GROMACS .gro file of N, CA and C in nm:
model
  195
    1MET      N    1   6.138  -0.015 -20.275
    1MET     CA    2   6.243  -0.051 -20.342
    1MET      C    3   6.342  -0.147 -20.320
    2LYS      N    4   6.410  -0.213 -20.448
    2LYS     CA    5   6.489  -0.327 -20.445
    2LYS      C    6   6.592  -0.277 -20.386
    3ILE      N    7   6.686  -0.293 -20.306
    3ILE     CA    8   6.846  -0.289 -20.223
    3ILE      C    9   6.913  -0.393 -20.308
    4THR      N   10   7.011  -0.404 -20.342
    4THR     CA   11   7.162  -0.456 -20.395
    4THR      C   12   7.315  -0.391 -20.384
    5ILE      N   13   7.291  -0.448 -20.235
    5ILE     CA   14   7.487  -0.455 -20.210
    5ILE      C   15   7.595  -0.559 -20.315
    6ASP      N   16   7.631  -0.510 -20.405
    6ASP     CA   17   7.748  -0.624 -20.476
    6ASP      C   18   7.890  -0.604 -20.331
    7GLU      N   19   7.925  -0.706 -20.257
    7GLU     CA   20   7.983  -0.734 -20.167
    7GLU      C   21   8.127  -0.770 -20.215
    8GLY      N   22   8.131  -0.782 -20.258
    8GLY     CA   23   8.275  -0.749 -20.405
    8GLY      C   24   8.373  -0.650 -20.411
    9LYS      N   25   8.283  -0.498 -20.415
    9LYS     CA   26   8.296  -0.353 -20.450
    9LYS      C   27   8.310  -0.337 -20.295
   10CYS      N   28   8.225  -0.353 -20.215
   10CYS     CA   29   8.242  -0.280 -20.115
   10CYS      C   30   8.393  -0.258 -20.042
   11VAL      N   31   8.372  -0.152 -19.955
   11VAL     CA   32   8.555  -0.166 -19.959
   11VAL      C   33   8.537  -0.090 -19.773
   12GLY      N   34   8.452  -0.097 -19.714
   12GLY     CA   35   8.349  -0.082 -19.571
   12GLY      C   36   8.363   0.075 -19.532
   13ALA      N   37   8.403   0.175 -19.607
   13ALA     CA   38   8.396   0.275 -19.542
   13ALA      C   39   8.277   0.313 -19.507
   14GLY      N   40   8.138   0.259 -19.460
   14GLY     CA   41   8.073   0.267 -19.411
   14GLY      C   42   7.979   0.408 -19.428
   15GLN      N   43   8.041   0.514 -19.538
   15GLN     CA   44   7.872   0.558 -19.566
   15GLN      C   45   7.720   0.588 -19.572
   16CYS      N   46   7.790   0.419 -19.548
   16CYS     CA   47   7.561   0.394 -19.601
   16CYS      C   48   7.517   0.366 -19.445
   17VAL      N   49   7.575   0.338 -19.372
   17VAL     CA   50   7.560   0.348 -19.273
   17VAL      C   51   7.545   0.482 -19.208
   18LEU      N   52   7.611   0.560 -19.228
   18LEU     CA   53   7.662   0.680 -19.189
   18LEU      C   54   7.461   0.806 -19.223
   19VAL      N   55   7.468   0.753 -19.353
   19VAL     CA   56   7.345   0.827 -19.436
   19VAL      C   57   7.201   0.744 -19.400
   20ALA      N   58   7.204   0.640 -19.386
   20ALA     CA   59   7.100   0.564 -19.392
   20ALA      C   60   7.123   0.456 -19.233
   21PRO      N   61   7.138   0.439 -19.136
   21PRO     CA   62   7.114   0.369 -18.959
   21PRO      C   63   7.032   0.268 -18.958
   22ASP      N   64   6.940   0.300 -19.057
   22ASP     CA   65   6.832   0.213 -19.046
   22ASP      C   66   6.804   0.103 -19.169
   23VAL      N   67   6.912   0.145 -19.224
   23VAL     CA   68   6.918   0.000 -19.349
   23VAL      C   69   6.999  -0.071 -19.378
   24PHE      N   70   7.101   0.032 -19.354
   24PHE     CA   71   7.267  -0.021 -19.356
   24PHE      C   72   7.326  -0.100 -19.213
   25ASP      N   73   7.396  -0.123 -19.224
   25ASP     CA   74   7.505  -0.162 -19.111
   25ASP      C   75   7.601  -0.288 -19.185
   26GLN      N   76   7.745  -0.286 -19.116
   26GLN     CA   77   7.831  -0.334 -19.133
   26GLN      C   78   7.846  -0.478 -19.023
   27ARG      N   79   7.925  -0.560 -19.147
   27ARG     CA   80   7.934  -0.662 -19.036
   27ARG      C   81   8.112  -0.659 -19.028
   28ASP      N   82   8.121  -0.713 -18.898
   28ASP     CA   83   8.229  -0.669 -18.747
   28ASP      C   84   8.362  -0.804 -18.805
   29GLU      N   85   8.333  -0.881 -18.880
   29GLU     CA   86   8.471  -0.929 -18.937
   29GLU      C   87   8.525  -0.854 -19.065
   30ASP      N   88   8.452  -0.796 -19.168
   30ASP     CA   89   8.520  -0.697 -19.264
   30ASP      C   90   8.485  -0.576 -19.297
   31GLY      N   91   8.351  -0.533 -19.275
   31GLY     CA   92   8.298  -0.371 -19.275
   31GLY      C   93   8.220  -0.377 -19.388
   32VAL      N   94   8.222  -0.528 -19.483
   32VAL     CA   95   8.178  -0.463 -19.573
   32VAL      C   96   7.988  -0.465 -19.559
   33ALA      N   97   7.916  -0.396 -19.590
   33ALA     CA   98   7.737  -0.343 -19.609
   33ALA      C   99   7.695  -0.508 -19.623
   34VAL      N  100   7.566  -0.445 -19.507
   34VAL     CA  101   7.480  -0.580 -19.485
   34VAL      C  102   7.358  -0.489 -19.456
   35LEU      N  103   7.221  -0.536 -19.613
   35LEU     CA  104   7.137  -0.435 -19.558
   35LEU      C  105   7.052  -0.484 -19.402
   36LEU      N  106   6.951  -0.451 -19.320
   36LEU     CA  107   6.902  -0.444 -19.209
   36LEU      C  108   6.743  -0.480 -19.206
   37THR      N  109   6.708  -0.471 -19.376
   37THR     CA  110   6.571  -0.464 -19.366
   37THR      C  111   6.554  -0.503 -19.488
   38GLU      N  112   6.452  -0.611 -19.577
   38GLU     CA  113   6.416  -0.631 -19.687
   38GLU      C  114   6.350  -0.522 -19.785
   39GLU      N  115   6.241  -0.456 -19.674
   39GLU     CA  116   6.145  -0.379 -19.765
   39GLU      C  117   6.175  -0.224 -19.734
   40THR      N  118   6.283  -0.148 -19.797
   40THR     CA  119   6.292  -0.034 -19.717
   40THR      C  120   6.109   0.099 -19.679
   41PRO      N  121   6.118   0.109 -19.627
   41PRO     CA  122   6.030   0.165 -19.582
   41PRO      C  123   5.994   0.343 -19.636
   42GLU      N  124   5.907   0.376 -19.681
   42GLU     CA  125   5.920   0.526 -19.752
   42GLU      C  126   5.948   0.609 -19.742
   43ASP      N  127   5.999   0.637 -19.624
   43ASP     CA  128   6.051   0.727 -19.537
   43ASP      C  129   6.240   0.722 -19.548
   44GLU      N  130   6.232   0.601 -19.551
   44GLU     CA  131   6.349   0.584 -19.517
   44GLU      C  132   6.449   0.557 -19.738
   45ARG      N  133   6.369   0.648 -19.818
   45ARG     CA  134   6.418   0.625 -19.954
   45ARG      C  135   6.477   0.735 -19.999
   46PRO      N  136   6.499   0.877 -19.944
   46PRO     CA  137   6.517   0.954 -20.034
   46PRO      C  138   6.744   0.906 -19.941
   47ARG      N  139   6.737   0.906 -19.835
   47ARG     CA  140   6.831   0.812 -19.752
   47ARG      C  141   6.939   0.712 -19.823
   48VAL      N  142   6.875   0.565 -19.822
   48VAL     CA  143   6.861   0.488 -19.935
   48VAL      C  144   6.956   0.517 -20.059
   49GLN      N  145   6.859   0.665 -20.147
   49GLN     CA  146   6.964   0.619 -20.274
   49GLN      C  147   7.028   0.711 -20.197
   50GLU      N  148   7.061   0.784 -20.112
   50GLU     CA  149   7.208   0.912 -20.106
   50GLU      C  150   7.265   0.784 -20.013
   51ALA      N  151   7.276   0.697 -19.977
   51ALA     CA  152   7.380   0.622 -19.978
   51ALA      C  153   7.467   0.544 -20.078
   52ALA      N  154   7.348   0.508 -20.183
   52ALA     CA  155   7.419   0.496 -20.311
   52ALA      C  156   7.503   0.610 -20.377
   53ARG      N  157   7.434   0.671 -20.352
   53ARG     CA  158   7.497   0.808 -20.431
   53ARG      C  159   7.671   0.823 -20.411
   54VAL      N  160   7.720   0.790 -20.254
   54VAL     CA  161   7.765   0.860 -20.230
   54VAL      C  162   7.925   0.746 -20.143
   55CYS      N  163   7.831   0.582 -20.205
   55CYS     CA  164   7.866   0.528 -20.230
   55CYS      C  165   8.072   0.535 -20.292
   56PRO      N  166   8.157   0.508 -20.196
   56PRO     CA  167   8.285   0.542 -20.286
   56PRO      C  168   8.318   0.414 -20.346
   57ALA      N  169   8.228   0.345 -20.341
   57ALA     CA  170   8.291   0.189 -20.467
   57ALA      C  171   8.157   0.149 -20.561
   58ALA      N  172   8.110   0.242 -20.492
   58ALA     CA  173   7.913   0.261 -20.613
   58ALA      C  174   7.880   0.105 -20.589
   59ALA      N  175   7.911   0.036 -20.487
   59ALA     CA  176   7.870  -0.080 -20.441
   59ALA      C  177   7.731  -0.142 -20.446
   60ILE      N  178   7.633   0.002 -20.336
   60ILE     CA  179   7.481  -0.009 -20.325
   60ILE      C  180   7.442   0.044 -20.519
   61ALA      N  181   7.257  -0.042 -20.530
   61ALA     CA  182   7.230  -0.018 -20.665
   61ALA      C  183   7.077  -0.023 -20.561
   62THR      N  184   7.023   0.105 -20.637
   62THR     CA  185   6.901   0.089 -20.606
   62THR      C  186   6.753   0.028 -20.749
   63ASP      N  187   6.664   0.025 -20.783
   63ASP     CA  188   6.585   0.027 -20.864
   63ASP      C  189   6.525   0.163 -20.905
   64GLY      N  190   6.511   0.254 -20.782
   64GLY     CA  191   6.479   0.299 -20.785
   64GLY      C  192   6.338   0.394 -20.745
   65ARG      N  193   6.257   0.268 -20.701
   65ARG     CA  194   6.070   0.287 -20.678
   65ARG      C  195   6.077   0.341 -20.570
   0.00000   0.00000   0.00000
């Protein structure tokens, strides 16, 4: 699964980190979401999709695989 974060859209709400903390983190200086891994483990995929769904800024996109 490919994950992208549009840093320009991210508002630093942190919902992605709450839903999938093994995949997402936030930069200390501005709270923008960052990926912790380039390859999403199979068991994390539902959480990553949920993180994309609950992102208030729609800053996270997945290819759905």
